[in-house]
Amino acid sequence: MTTVAAYAAPAAKAPLERTTIEVRAVREFDVLIDIKYAGICHSDIHQVREGWGEAIFPMVPGHEIAGVVSEVGPGVTKYKVGDRVGVGCLVDSCRECDNCEAGQEQHCVRGAVQTYNGIGRDGEPTYGGYATHVAVDENFVVRIPDGLSLDVAAPLLCAGITTYAPLKQWGAGPGKKVAVVGLGGLGHMGVKIAHALGAEVTVLSQSLRKKDDGLKLGADHYYATSDPKTFEELAGSFDLIVSTVSAPLDFGGYLSLLRTGGALVNVGAPEEPIALNLFSLIGGNKILAGSMIGGIAETQEMLDFCGEHGIGSEIELIAASEINEAYERVTASDVRYRFVIDTATI
Ligand code: NAP
Ligand code: ZN
Ligand code: ZN
């Protein structure tokens, strides 16, 4: 065990503060990562505030981890000291169930081990990326392509894969009209990736405040959802809508924007349920689907895709002492477009 510096929430809703945690000694298949950057995902905030239910404290959030391998266990074959690597939302799973076998470790039927706010298969609590080091089994570590700097690559480990997976699964590409709802951390990655996949991309944001940015990120069109005319004008026009919104949303209105047989895929994880008039699904044979992050191999595929297309996140690099302020700004939709912690400041 090694004692390292970290930022943790000592209790639900409490501000994060500097502390120390124990990082396990590397096991046979472990990689010890010297964490350089950690993105702040809205999921960190939901969990610190227990918005999704009871959580484990103290909590060291962070599942958008980018760093450099500083030590490897004797059985490690995939990585060596000095490699640039990332860790996303999960650090272990049973590796035997049908979902694990199919590369869908995030849906492990025995429960994947979350990077933080989880309990490892050894019974110990897991701690995330707001720290200087983490030890992770090599099978849950991915390689960051040479062309991407680690700071802009960190958010790909959650925001990138969470948007890449449904865009691929639901066929975003040339000839397809894709809308992304919410231009935050996930949304801005969704726009970049959908554009790189060749789709015609529309941003549906609460206002036109970020329109210039949205168009620069690769959107072809940009509409404000606060304007009722948007819903009239765009009725029946999209093949695919990906909602990244962190708050409850009137999905009925968004379903009306799909063409016959189109799909609304939700990746947002609001804390409260929504009401939905199911006639908005029946009329036009619409599809309402969900998507949760992605498996390990798919995360590597996404990173390689981003490397080839020069896609990183748009980030605001912050010191660890600014985490609490950043949480307030994310909650207020005031983020352009991902806060990333420079872990050298922890
Ligand atoms: P974020 O950076 O805060 O972005 C969310 C965006 O949603 C905001 O920027 C805002 O965009 C829009 N929004 C916020 N409140 C709204 C409201 N009341 N009505 C309409 N739009 C609103 O958050 P994020 O990190 O991208 O995460 C988004 C959600 O996805 C969170 O709930 C997070 O927990 C969840 N998530 C899910 C997965 C998964 O596997 N499915 C993975 C990661 C995160 P505009 O200002 O453009 O309107
Ligand atoms: Zn996340
Ligand atoms: Zn499994």
Short mmCIF file of C-alpha atoms and ligand atoms in Angstrom, two decimals:
data_model
loop_
_atom_site.label_atom_id
_atom_site.label_comp_id
_atom_site.label_asym_id
_atom_site.label_seq_id
_atom_site.Cartn_x
_atom_site.Cartn_y
_atom_site.Cartn_z
CA MET A 1 0.00 0.00 0.00
CA THR A 2 1.14 3.52 -0.75
CA THR A 3 -0.37 6.68 0.70
CA VAL A 4 -1.18 9.25 -2.01
CA ALA A 5 -2.88 12.64 -2.20
CA ALA A 6 -6.49 12.89 -3.36
CA TYR A 7 -9.58 15.08 -3.28
CA ALA A 8 -12.58 13.53 -1.59
CA ALA A 9 -16.10 14.32 -0.43
CA PRO A 10 -16.13 13.23 3.23
CA ALA A 11 -19.93 12.89 3.27
CA ALA A 12 -22.92 13.30 0.95
CA LYS A 13 -23.28 16.86 -0.38
CA ALA A 14 -20.12 17.96 1.48
CA PRO A 15 -17.53 20.02 -0.41
CA LEU A 16 -14.54 18.09 -1.68
CA GLU A 17 -11.32 18.55 0.26
CA ARG A 18 -7.73 17.44 0.08
CA THR A 19 -7.01 14.15 1.80
CA THR A 20 -4.90 11.03 1.43
CA ILE A 21 -5.89 7.52 0.34
CA GLU A 22 -4.16 4.16 0.24
CA VAL A 23 -3.39 2.77 -3.20
CA ARG A 24 -2.92 -1.01 -3.26
CA ALA A 25 0.48 -2.52 -4.05
CA VAL A 26 0.46 -3.72 -7.66
CA ARG A 27 -0.93 -7.22 -8.06
CA GLU A 28 0.12 -9.70 -10.73
CA PHE A 29 -1.95 -8.09 -13.51
CA ASP A 30 -2.06 -4.53 -12.17
CA VAL A 31 -0.84 -1.36 -13.78
CA LEU A 32 -0.01 1.54 -11.46
CA ILE A 33 -0.95 4.80 -13.14
CA ASP A 34 0.57 8.17 -12.37
CA ILE A 35 -2.62 10.18 -12.99
CA LYS A 36 -1.99 13.41 -14.91
CA TYR A 37 -5.54 14.61 -15.60
CA ALA A 38 -9.05 13.76 -14.47
CA GLY A 39 -12.22 15.07 -16.09
CA ILE A 40 -15.24 16.19 -14.08
CA CYS A 41 -18.34 14.36 -15.30
CA HIS A 42 -21.83 15.38 -14.21
CA SER A 43 -22.12 11.83 -12.85
CA ASP A 44 -19.48 12.75 -10.24
CA ILE A 45 -21.81 15.48 -9.01
CA HIS A 46 -24.91 13.25 -8.99
CA GLN A 47 -23.01 10.72 -6.87
CA VAL A 48 -21.33 13.14 -4.45
CA ARG A 49 -24.77 14.62 -3.80
CA GLU A 50 -26.38 11.15 -3.50
CA GLY A 51 -28.79 12.14 -6.27
CA TRP A 52 -28.89 8.54 -7.49
CA GLY A 53 -29.26 7.04 -4.02
CA GLU A 54 -26.99 6.01 -1.19
CA ALA A 55 -23.28 6.29 -1.94
CA ILE A 56 -20.00 5.29 -0.29
CA PHE A 57 -17.99 7.95 1.60
CA PRO A 58 -15.39 9.25 1.69
CA MET A 59 -15.74 9.45 -2.10
CA VAL A 60 -12.88 10.22 -4.46
CA PRO A 61 -14.75 10.76 -7.74
CA GLY A 62 -13.26 10.71 -11.22
CA HIS A 63 -13.79 8.23 -14.05
CA GLU A 64 -12.14 10.17 -16.85
CA ILE A 65 -8.55 9.31 -16.02
CA ALA A 66 -5.50 9.94 -18.21
CA GLY A 67 -1.97 9.24 -17.05
CA VAL A 68 1.29 7.38 -17.48
CA VAL A 69 2.14 3.86 -16.34
CA SER A 70 4.65 4.03 -13.48
CA GLU A 71 4.81 0.37 -12.42
CA VAL A 72 3.50 -2.96 -13.69
CA GLY A 73 2.78 -6.27 -11.98
CA PRO A 74 4.77 -9.37 -13.01
CA GLY A 75 1.95 -10.80 -15.17
CA VAL A 76 1.23 -7.61 -17.15
CA THR A 77 1.71 -8.04 -20.90
CA LYS A 78 -0.20 -5.15 -22.47
CA TYR A 79 1.55 -2.15 -20.91
CA LYS A 80 4.98 -1.05 -19.82
CA VAL A 81 6.30 1.78 -17.69
CA GLY A 82 5.95 5.08 -19.56
CA ASP A 83 2.88 4.12 -21.62
CA ARG A 84 0.12 6.73 -21.92
CA VAL A 85 -3.09 5.19 -20.69
CA GLY A 86 -6.63 5.88 -19.58
CA VAL A 87 -9.24 4.43 -17.26
CA GLY A 88 -12.97 5.05 -17.59
CA CYS A 89 -16.01 4.14 -15.51
CA LEU A 90 -15.18 0.54 -14.60
CA VAL A 91 -12.15 -1.21 -13.19
CA ASP A 92 -13.31 -4.83 -13.01
CA SER A 93 -16.14 -7.25 -13.81
CA CYS A 94 -16.70 -11.01 -13.54
CA ARG A 95 -15.17 -11.59 -17.01
CA GLU A 96 -17.27 -14.76 -17.44
CA CYS A 97 -20.91 -13.82 -17.98
CA ASP A 98 -22.46 -13.45 -21.42
CA ASN A 99 -22.17 -9.67 -21.33
CA CYS A 100 -18.50 -9.75 -20.28
CA GLU A 101 -17.81 -12.34 -22.98
CA ALA A 102 -19.50 -10.05 -25.50
CA GLY A 103 -17.31 -7.08 -24.55
CA GLN A 104 -20.15 -5.38 -22.67
CA GLU A 105 -18.41 -5.43 -19.29
CA GLN A 106 -20.40 -2.37 -18.20
CA HIS A 107 -23.45 -4.65 -18.16
CA CYS A 108 -21.76 -7.52 -16.29
CA VAL A 109 -24.63 -9.56 -14.83
CA ARG A 110 -22.75 -9.87 -11.54
CA GLY A 111 -22.20 -6.11 -11.51
CA ALA A 112 -19.19 -4.31 -12.94
CA VAL A 113 -16.91 -2.65 -10.38
CA GLN A 114 -17.24 1.11 -10.72
CA THR A 115 -14.02 3.13 -10.75
CA TYR A 116 -15.21 4.93 -7.61
CA ASN A 117 -18.21 4.67 -5.31
CA GLY A 118 -17.88 0.93 -5.84
CA ILE A 119 -16.69 -2.13 -3.97
CA GLY A 120 -13.95 -4.17 -5.64
CA ARG A 121 -14.08 -7.92 -5.89
CA ASP A 122 -11.62 -7.90 -2.96
CA GLY A 123 -14.26 -6.18 -0.82
CA GLU A 124 -12.39 -2.87 -0.70
CA PRO A 125 -13.94 0.47 -1.71
CA THR A 126 -12.75 1.92 -5.01
CA TYR A 127 -11.34 5.43 -5.40
CA GLY A 128 -11.33 7.40 -8.65
CA GLY A 129 -9.25 9.87 -10.60
CA TYR A 130 -9.18 12.95 -8.34
CA ALA A 131 -5.93 11.52 -6.97
CA THR A 132 -2.31 11.21 -7.98
CA HIS A 133 -2.30 7.43 -8.54
CA VAL A 134 -4.56 4.46 -9.15
CA ALA A 135 -3.83 0.73 -9.52
CA VAL A 136 -6.00 -1.03 -12.11
CA ASP A 137 -6.01 -4.48 -13.71
CA GLU A 138 -4.52 -4.17 -17.19
CA ASN A 139 -7.67 -5.55 -18.79
CA PHE A 140 -9.55 -2.42 -17.71
CA VAL A 141 -6.91 0.02 -18.93
CA VAL A 142 -6.90 1.52 -22.43
CA ARG A 143 -4.16 3.10 -24.51
CA ILE A 144 -4.27 6.78 -25.43
CA PRO A 145 -3.18 7.37 -29.05
CA ASP A 146 0.08 9.32 -29.50
CA GLY A 147 -1.57 12.20 -31.33
CA LEU A 148 -3.86 13.13 -28.41
CA SER A 149 -2.56 15.08 -25.45
CA LEU A 150 -3.55 13.61 -22.13
CA ASP A 151 -5.55 16.63 -20.90
CA VAL A 152 -7.98 16.67 -23.85
CA ALA A 153 -8.04 12.87 -23.95
CA ALA A 154 -9.19 12.42 -20.34
CA PRO A 155 -12.87 13.30 -21.01
CA LEU A 156 -13.01 10.74 -23.80
CA LEU A 157 -12.93 8.01 -21.16
CA CYS A 158 -16.54 8.75 -20.21
CA ALA A 159 -18.02 11.58 -22.31
CA GLY A 160 -16.38 10.21 -25.47
CA ILE A 161 -17.40 6.58 -25.14
CA THR A 162 -20.89 7.39 -23.84
CA THR A 163 -21.69 9.29 -27.04
CA TYR A 164 -19.62 7.19 -29.45
CA ALA A 165 -21.37 3.92 -28.48
CA PRO A 166 -24.98 4.96 -29.26
CA LEU A 167 -23.95 6.93 -32.36
CA LYS A 168 -22.31 3.77 -33.72
CA GLN A 169 -25.04 1.42 -32.54
CA TRP A 170 -27.81 3.51 -34.08
CA GLY A 171 -26.07 4.12 -37.38
CA ALA A 172 -24.97 7.76 -37.30
CA GLY A 173 -23.17 8.34 -40.60
CA PRO A 174 -23.49 9.82 -44.08
CA GLY A 175 -27.07 10.56 -45.06
CA LYS A 176 -28.30 10.45 -41.44
CA LYS A 177 -29.75 13.42 -39.59
CA VAL A 178 -28.63 13.32 -35.99
CA ALA A 179 -29.58 15.68 -33.18
CA VAL A 180 -27.68 16.04 -29.93
CA VAL A 181 -29.67 17.45 -27.01
CA GLY A 182 -27.62 19.44 -24.47
CA LEU A 183 -24.25 20.97 -25.32
CA GLY A 184 -22.30 20.06 -22.19
CA GLY A 185 -19.51 17.55 -21.60
CA LEU A 186 -21.21 14.61 -23.29
CA GLY A 187 -23.06 16.73 -25.85
CA HIS A 188 -20.02 18.46 -27.26
CA MET A 189 -18.27 15.13 -27.71
CA GLY A 190 -21.42 13.79 -29.37
CA VAL A 191 -21.33 16.65 -31.86
CA LYS A 192 -17.67 16.12 -32.70
CA ILE A 193 -18.02 12.36 -33.07
CA ALA A 194 -21.29 12.44 -35.05
CA HIS A 195 -19.71 14.98 -37.40
CA ALA A 196 -16.60 12.83 -37.83
CA LEU A 197 -18.85 9.83 -38.58
CA GLY A 198 -20.29 11.85 -41.46
CA ALA A 199 -23.78 12.58 -40.13
CA GLU A 200 -25.66 15.87 -40.55
CA VAL A 201 -25.64 17.20 -37.00
CA THR A 202 -28.06 19.49 -35.20
CA VAL A 203 -27.60 20.80 -31.66
CA LEU A 204 -30.72 21.24 -29.56
CA SER A 205 -29.70 23.48 -26.68
CA GLN A 206 -31.75 25.43 -24.17
CA SER A 207 -30.67 28.71 -25.77
CA LEU A 208 -28.57 30.05 -28.67
CA ARG A 209 -25.86 31.19 -26.20
CA LYS A 210 -23.35 28.58 -27.41
CA LYS A 211 -24.34 28.58 -31.10
CA ASP A 212 -20.97 29.78 -32.44
CA ASP A 213 -19.18 27.09 -30.47
CA GLY A 214 -21.61 24.41 -31.61
CA LEU A 215 -21.04 25.22 -35.26
CA LYS A 216 -17.26 25.24 -34.74
CA LEU A 217 -17.47 21.83 -33.06
CA GLY A 218 -19.00 20.44 -36.25
CA ALA A 219 -22.75 21.01 -36.00
CA ASP A 220 -24.55 21.93 -39.22
CA HIS A 221 -27.55 23.46 -37.44
CA TYR A 222 -28.28 24.84 -33.99
CA TYR A 223 -31.67 25.46 -32.38
CA ALA A 224 -32.94 26.70 -29.03
CA THR A 225 -35.41 24.36 -27.35
CA SER A 226 -36.79 27.29 -25.35
CA ASP A 227 -38.32 28.52 -28.63
CA PRO A 228 -41.58 26.61 -29.37
CA LYS A 229 -41.05 27.28 -33.12
CA THR A 230 -38.08 24.88 -32.99
CA PHE A 231 -40.43 21.97 -32.37
CA GLU A 232 -42.74 23.01 -35.23
CA GLU A 233 -39.93 23.55 -37.69
CA LEU A 234 -38.05 20.32 -36.93
CA ALA A 235 -41.05 17.98 -36.54
CA GLY A 236 -40.43 14.54 -38.09
CA SER A 237 -36.91 15.38 -39.27
CA PHE A 238 -34.32 13.27 -37.40
CA ASP A 239 -33.18 9.68 -37.81
CA LEU A 240 -31.53 9.74 -34.42
CA ILE A 241 -31.62 11.97 -31.37
CA VAL A 242 -29.14 11.49 -28.52
CA SER A 243 -30.17 13.20 -25.29
CA THR A 244 -27.34 14.04 -22.92
CA VAL A 245 -29.44 16.15 -20.58
CA SER A 246 -28.76 15.78 -16.85
CA ALA A 247 -32.25 16.93 -15.78
CA PRO A 248 -35.72 15.48 -16.47
CA LEU A 249 -36.83 16.37 -19.98
CA ASP A 250 -40.16 16.23 -21.84
CA PHE A 251 -39.30 13.34 -24.14
CA GLY A 252 -42.70 13.57 -25.81
CA GLY A 253 -41.69 16.77 -27.55
CA TYR A 254 -38.37 15.29 -28.69
CA LEU A 255 -40.01 12.10 -30.00
CA SER A 256 -42.12 14.32 -32.25
CA LEU A 257 -38.88 15.44 -33.93
CA LEU A 258 -38.11 11.90 -35.13
CA ARG A 259 -39.04 10.60 -38.55
CA THR A 260 -41.12 7.41 -38.71
CA GLY A 261 -39.10 4.61 -37.10
CA GLY A 262 -36.48 7.00 -35.73
CA ALA A 263 -34.76 6.52 -32.38
CA LEU A 264 -34.34 8.76 -29.34
CA VAL A 265 -31.46 7.39 -27.33
CA ASN A 266 -31.12 8.72 -23.82
CA VAL A 267 -27.75 8.79 -22.08
CA GLY A 268 -28.60 11.47 -19.50
CA ALA A 269 -29.09 10.20 -15.95
CA PRO A 270 -31.39 12.67 -14.18
CA GLU A 271 -32.17 12.17 -10.53
CA GLU A 272 -35.96 12.21 -10.97
CA PRO A 273 -38.24 10.11 -13.21
CA ILE A 274 -40.16 11.55 -16.16
CA ALA A 275 -43.77 11.15 -17.27
CA LEU A 276 -44.32 10.17 -20.90
CA ASN A 277 -47.48 9.95 -22.94
CA LEU A 278 -46.87 6.67 -24.78
CA PHE A 279 -48.85 7.81 -27.81
CA SER A 280 -45.73 9.80 -28.69
CA LEU A 281 -43.98 6.44 -29.21
CA ILE A 282 -46.83 4.57 -30.88
CA GLY A 283 -47.49 7.17 -33.56
CA GLY A 284 -44.70 6.70 -36.10
CA ASN A 285 -43.26 3.50 -34.58
CA LYS A 286 -40.69 5.51 -32.65
CA ILE A 287 -37.91 3.94 -30.60
CA LEU A 288 -36.92 5.14 -27.14
CA ALA A 289 -33.66 3.55 -26.01
CA GLY A 290 -30.93 3.96 -23.41
CA SER A 291 -27.18 3.54 -23.52
CA MET A 292 -24.60 3.21 -20.77
CA ILE A 293 -20.94 4.07 -21.45
CA GLY A 294 -19.34 1.24 -23.50
CA GLY A 295 -17.22 -1.88 -23.07
CA ILE A 296 -13.43 -1.86 -22.80
CA ALA A 297 -12.71 -2.90 -26.41
CA GLU A 298 -15.20 -0.34 -27.69
CA THR A 299 -13.56 2.33 -25.52
CA GLN A 300 -10.23 1.52 -27.17
CA GLU A 301 -11.94 1.65 -30.60
CA MET A 302 -13.36 5.09 -29.72
CA LEU A 303 -9.94 6.36 -28.60
CA ASP A 304 -8.34 5.11 -31.82
CA PHE A 305 -11.13 6.77 -33.84
CA CYS A 306 -10.57 10.05 -31.96
CA GLY A 307 -6.81 9.72 -32.50
CA GLU A 308 -7.29 9.26 -36.25
CA HIS A 309 -9.67 12.22 -36.48
CA GLY A 310 -7.77 14.47 -34.09
CA ILE A 311 -10.73 14.64 -31.73
CA GLY A 312 -10.13 15.73 -28.15
CA SER A 313 -12.40 17.43 -25.67
CA GLU A 314 -12.73 21.21 -25.32
CA ILE A 315 -11.51 21.70 -21.79
CA GLU A 316 -11.11 24.20 -18.99
CA LEU A 317 -8.07 23.04 -17.05
CA ILE A 318 -8.44 23.71 -13.32
CA ALA A 319 -6.48 23.26 -10.11
CA ALA A 320 -7.85 20.77 -7.60
CA SER A 321 -8.74 23.65 -5.27
CA GLU A 322 -11.29 24.78 -7.88
CA ILE A 323 -13.29 21.52 -7.95
CA ASN A 324 -16.17 22.75 -5.77
CA GLU A 325 -16.57 25.89 -7.87
CA ALA A 326 -16.49 23.77 -11.04
CA TYR A 327 -19.30 21.59 -9.62
CA GLU A 328 -21.46 24.70 -9.18
CA ARG A 329 -20.75 25.80 -12.73
CA VAL A 330 -21.55 22.38 -14.22
CA THR A 331 -24.81 22.33 -12.25
CA ALA A 332 -25.66 25.73 -13.76
CA SER A 333 -24.87 24.47 -17.34
CA ASP A 334 -21.92 26.89 -17.32
CA VAL A 335 -19.21 24.64 -18.73
CA ARG A 336 -17.28 24.94 -21.97
CA TYR A 337 -17.12 22.04 -22.27
CA ARG A 338 -15.38 19.87 -19.70
CA PHE A 339 -13.53 20.79 -16.54
CA VAL A 340 -10.32 18.80 -16.26
CA ILE A 341 -8.29 18.68 -13.06
CA ASP A 342 -4.52 19.03 -13.31
CA THR A 343 -3.65 16.42 -10.72
CA ALA A 344 -0.24 17.98 -10.14
CA THR A 345 -2.14 20.56 -8.07
CA ILE A 346 -3.68 18.02 -5.66
P1 NAP B 1 -23.19 18.52 -18.42
O1 NAP B 1 -21.81 18.83 -18.89
O2 NAP B 1 -23.75 19.23 -17.25
O3 NAP B 1 -24.16 18.68 -19.69
C1 NAP B 1 -25.56 18.53 -19.60
C2 NAP B 1 -26.21 19.54 -20.53
O4 NAP B 1 -27.62 19.32 -20.48
C3 NAP B 1 -26.03 20.98 -20.11
O5 NAP B 1 -24.84 21.55 -20.55
C4 NAP B 1 -27.24 21.63 -20.75
O6 NAP B 1 -26.96 21.89 -22.13
C5 NAP B 1 -28.30 20.54 -20.70
N1 NAP B 1 -29.23 20.77 -19.57
C6 NAP B 1 -28.92 20.85 -18.25
N2 NAP B 1 -30.04 21.06 -17.53
C7 NAP B 1 -31.06 21.13 -18.40
C8 NAP B 1 -32.46 21.30 -18.27
N3 NAP B 1 -33.04 21.50 -17.07
N4 NAP B 1 -33.22 21.29 -19.40
C9 NAP B 1 -32.66 21.11 -20.61
N5 NAP B 1 -31.34 20.92 -20.79
C10 NAP B 1 -30.55 20.93 -19.71
O7 NAP B 1 -23.31 16.97 -18.03
P2 NAP B 1 -22.56 15.72 -18.69
O8 NAP B 1 -21.33 15.41 -17.90
O9 NAP B 1 -22.50 15.89 -20.13
O10 NAP B 1 -23.60 14.54 -18.31
C11 NAP B 1 -24.92 14.60 -18.80
C12 NAP B 1 -25.77 13.53 -18.14
O11 NAP B 1 -25.35 12.26 -18.62
C13 NAP B 1 -25.65 13.46 -16.63
O12 NAP B 1 -26.91 13.15 -16.08
C14 NAP B 1 -24.68 12.33 -16.42
O13 NAP B 1 -24.82 11.71 -15.15
C15 NAP B 1 -25.11 11.40 -17.52
N6 NAP B 1 -24.11 10.42 -17.94
C16 NAP B 1 -24.56 9.22 -18.38
C17 NAP B 1 -23.68 8.27 -18.86
C18 NAP B 1 -24.17 6.99 -19.41
O14 NAP B 1 -23.42 6.03 -19.43
N7 NAP B 1 -25.40 6.92 -19.89
C19 NAP B 1 -22.31 8.55 -18.84
C20 NAP B 1 -21.88 9.80 -18.41
C21 NAP B 1 -22.78 10.73 -17.96
P3 NAP B 1 -27.44 23.24 -22.87
O15 NAP B 1 -26.88 24.36 -22.03
O16 NAP B 1 -26.86 23.13 -24.21
O17 NAP B 1 -28.94 23.22 -22.87
ZN ZN B 2 -19.10 10.06 -16.59
ZN ZN B 3 -19.68 -10.38 -16.13
#
